[in-house]
Amino acid sequence: MTEVLSNFIRALRATDVRVSTSESIDAAAALDAIGFRDRGLLKESLSQVLAKSVDEKERFSECFDRYFFAEDMSGVEQLQSEAESSQDDQPPGESQSPGGEASGEGQGQGSAEDSDELGELSNADRTELQIAVANAARQAGVSNIRLFTQRGMYMRRILEIIGVETLEEQIRDAPDAQSEQLSQRRAQLIEEVRAQVDRQLLLYTANSWPQLREQILQKTPLSSVEVRDFKFMQALVHKLAKRLVALHSRKKKIARRGQLDIRQTIRRNIEYDGLLFETVWKRKKIDRPKVIAVCDVSGSVATAARFLLLFLYSVTEVIPKVRAFAFSNQLAEITELFQNASAEEAISFALEKHGWGSTDYGRAFEDLESMVLDDVDHRTTVLVLGDGRSNYGDPGLTHLRKIHDRARRVIWLNPEPKAFWNSGDSEMRRLSTACDRVDVCRSIHDLERLVSEIMRTAV
Amino acid sequence: MNTKTIAMGDTPRAAIDAVQAGLAGTGYICGDSIATAVYLAQCLEKPVLIEGPPGVGKTELAKAAAQYLNKPLIRMQCYEGLDEAKALYEWKYGKQLLYTQVLKEKLGDLMQGAVGLQASMDRLHEFDDTFFNEEFLEPRPLLKALWEEDGAVLLIDEIDKSDQEFEAFLLEMLQDYQISIPEIGTVKAKHVPVVFLTSNNTREIGDALKRRCIHLHIPFPDTHLEQKIIESRVPELDASMRLQLVSFVQELRTIELKKLPAVSETIDWARTLLLLHAQELDTELVRSTLNILLKFQDDIENIDAEVVAMTRKAIGAR
């Protein structure tokens, strides 16, 4: 029984329902209290213990139906015992849920009967076959199946365990009439095994493809992300941003309590002749960071810029003040675009309008200095995103240094791998002298780390 | 499993049916899922987190359960800024001050014979706990629930309105049914209370809290259940009228509205129609009483055009 439950929980996790260990213990306790007999109650109670939001409940329901059909041994027994119990102790029409099951069960039996006529196998034979296949499947460890390419391997293994070879030998040796019957039987067996493996595959890998894709995309260099993946990436960025916000937004509220600010208390109580009457407590100041993002949007860096901006504007709850600038041959502020349109639209628009020129860092930083220098103070983080390739022109170091002197920090993000820095027209070495930090920013993964760091030091 | 109040029937099905019947006895009609949650809460000794749209009877469930289990209901309404002092306990400062004033004169007697500062201090130390004992403790809902001799039903209402810090503070209480008070020590529940938490989902409840709870989602009831609810709450209304009214509300819920009418609104409407001695729904009647179902003027205006068709459909329902 525990194996059935733990496999079910594995299947649940595969469909992206988060189940913790303590919840599995609860599930076992609930199972103890409810038992396997009443499918409706079982489903309801497990759903209450394991799925903790509305859409998790939906996924749970789907997975439950699939699993307790696929889990042949308990499934068949359960269906049978259920048939008895629903006939015995439930007056017709008393509740709706048994009706739903009854129809599911009807289907199961119906298909069994169909094959009965086709394959000249008695019903008992078929159930036996199913149970044998299920047992063999368990022995073959089919619940470890992860990829559809493993299907053939697992089918072969199950067939070997069941002993298909002896059957094949029998077919070879037997006279024609019997051999035909036997090969039909073999075909049926293979069909059954295939169905079993397919069900298991569906069960345990329902969600693994999107998960895998997510993992891969997180590490893909931004410059090589394909346009068709943009939508998915955007969703991914939102997801990561949401996580960061959840992680950091709590800190915003913390004001240190329980520590007396003696200096302030004495000062405040002077009016009461020095009697300490009113207390003042020490509070932690909440420092809201200002971020100025300057992005090179010319060809090579454009994708990275897109996702950096998307990221920054997805965490407005923690970093409320972001000014964004885009440049290729000249600099323009694009903050307003974000206020009037959704982040995605604004980014596309900005790229269209300002992108695709040849980069001129000198001019860009000169413009930047004249536009933002007054706004830069000790709380400002300046992010520059660019490859540092100035086309052999002036990289505008003096202007950047001026900003650096005022800002809390300047971080340069380069989407190129480190080995390419300082080669050709790359001016990274010189530019890095005017930055607090120079960092590679190649993938969503890097972006997340970076934004998280800005947020952490922000509080 | 020790279930003291729910008779552990021979089958869980029977026990759950008993819960359902018991709740129905208090006027709370519910389906299998709610009864299962109440039963599981008792079996597993776990709190129940109830979510769902407003007005489907989340708070009512706790009240009905208290009545059914015959335990006192202790209710705590959450709001932003709720802290331990209001939720758990507070010292009765006034009483403490008053007692110190009254006992001031006794102090001289106590100190008699004590020579020197150290001796007086030692003497005082023998009495220091006098002012920090349960006598001077003002219990707030959470502590009250733990102190209750025969167990209680604790309702933590609208947990989503409280701060995240408070949610974290609840964890100890919900996990082990105990609370630490620095001056006294750990207070353990005399009898594990049945805890209901309700949430309207104005913010996402933390995973840690969810993990410790049984999660029950109450959706809008279907036609059949809602009719039964109306039957129990407004028994004077006759059956055909009930059917018409419920069908109308169900129809209304399929339309895109700012706020969908919940069960509580249906009950109010049923009462109104009863007061007006209405025998059958008609367009005029619906128009004039629609403000009971819909709480936004925009909504009322939006469906105005469809009232006729919907009324006709509701009357035709069977």
Tab-separated table of C-alpha atoms in Angstrom, chain A residues 18 20 22-23 26 29-30 33-34 38 41 44-45 48-49 51-54 57 90 94 96-97 250 253, chain B residues 12-13 16-17 32-33 36-37 39-40 43-44 46 84 163-165 207 210-211 213-217 224:
chain	number	residue	atom	x	y	z
A	18	ARG	CA	4.579	20.212	-4.955
A	20	SER	CA	6.601	17.749	0.749
A	22	SER	CA	5.403	15.923	5.750
A	23	GLU	CA	2.512	16.005	3.328
A	26	ASP	CA	-0.221	13.151	6.169
A	29	ALA	CA	-2.371	8.952	7.776
A	30	ALA	CA	-5.362	10.021	5.731
A	33	ALA	CA	-8.325	6.831	8.213
A	34	ILE	CA	-10.187	6.557	4.924
A	38	ASP	CA	-14.378	4.261	-1.339
A	41	LEU	CA	-13.686	9.662	-0.563
A	44	GLU	CA	-11.326	13.855	-2.001
A	45	SER	CA	-9.253	13.300	1.093
A	48	GLN	CA	-7.235	17.921	0.511
A	49	VAL	CA	-4.021	16.676	2.028
A	51	ALA	CA	-2.958	19.581	-3.379
A	52	LYS	CA	-2.944	23.001	-1.816
A	53	SER	CA	-4.310	25.359	-4.416
A	54	VAL	CA	-7.085	25.335	-6.958
A	57	LYS	CA	-6.296	20.348	-7.253
A	90	GLN	CA	-25.324	2.581	-1.652
A	94	GLU	CA	-27.813	8.980	-3.088
A	96	GLN	CA	-23.310	11.900	-7.412
A	97	SER	CA	-19.727	10.810	-7.155
A	250	ARG	CA	9.434	40.432	3.335
A	253	LYS	CA	8.828	45.520	6.301
B	12	PRO	CA	-15.124	5.942	7.125
B	13	ARG	CA	-18.036	6.343	4.755
B	16	ILE	CA	-18.417	10.983	7.027
B	17	ASP	CA	-22.111	10.575	6.392
B	32	ASP	CA	-18.856	15.095	0.585
B	33	SER	CA	-15.751	17.228	0.342
B	36	THR	CA	-14.424	14.746	4.560
B	37	ALA	CA	-12.369	17.760	5.565
B	39	TYR	CA	-13.594	14.265	9.489
B	40	LEU	CA	-9.925	14.362	8.447
B	43	CYS	CA	-8.537	12.130	12.543
B	44	LEU	CA	-5.230	13.747	11.692
B	46	LYS	CA	-4.650	19.076	11.616
B	84	GLU	CA	0.931	38.610	19.422
B	163	ASP	CA	0.868	40.180	7.853
B	164	GLN	CA	3.302	37.526	6.783
B	165	GLU	CA	5.060	37.753	10.130
B	207	ASP	CA	3.869	27.355	1.685
B	210	LYS	CA	-0.251	25.406	3.657
B	211	ARG	CA	1.933	22.430	4.329
B	213	CYS	CA	-3.020	22.360	6.881
B	214	ILE	CA	-5.620	20.297	5.161
B	215	HIS	CA	-6.628	22.387	2.185
B	216	LEU	CA	-10.315	22.681	1.448
B	217	HIS	CA	-11.592	24.674	-1.474
B	224	HIS	CA	-28.961	20.590	-6.368
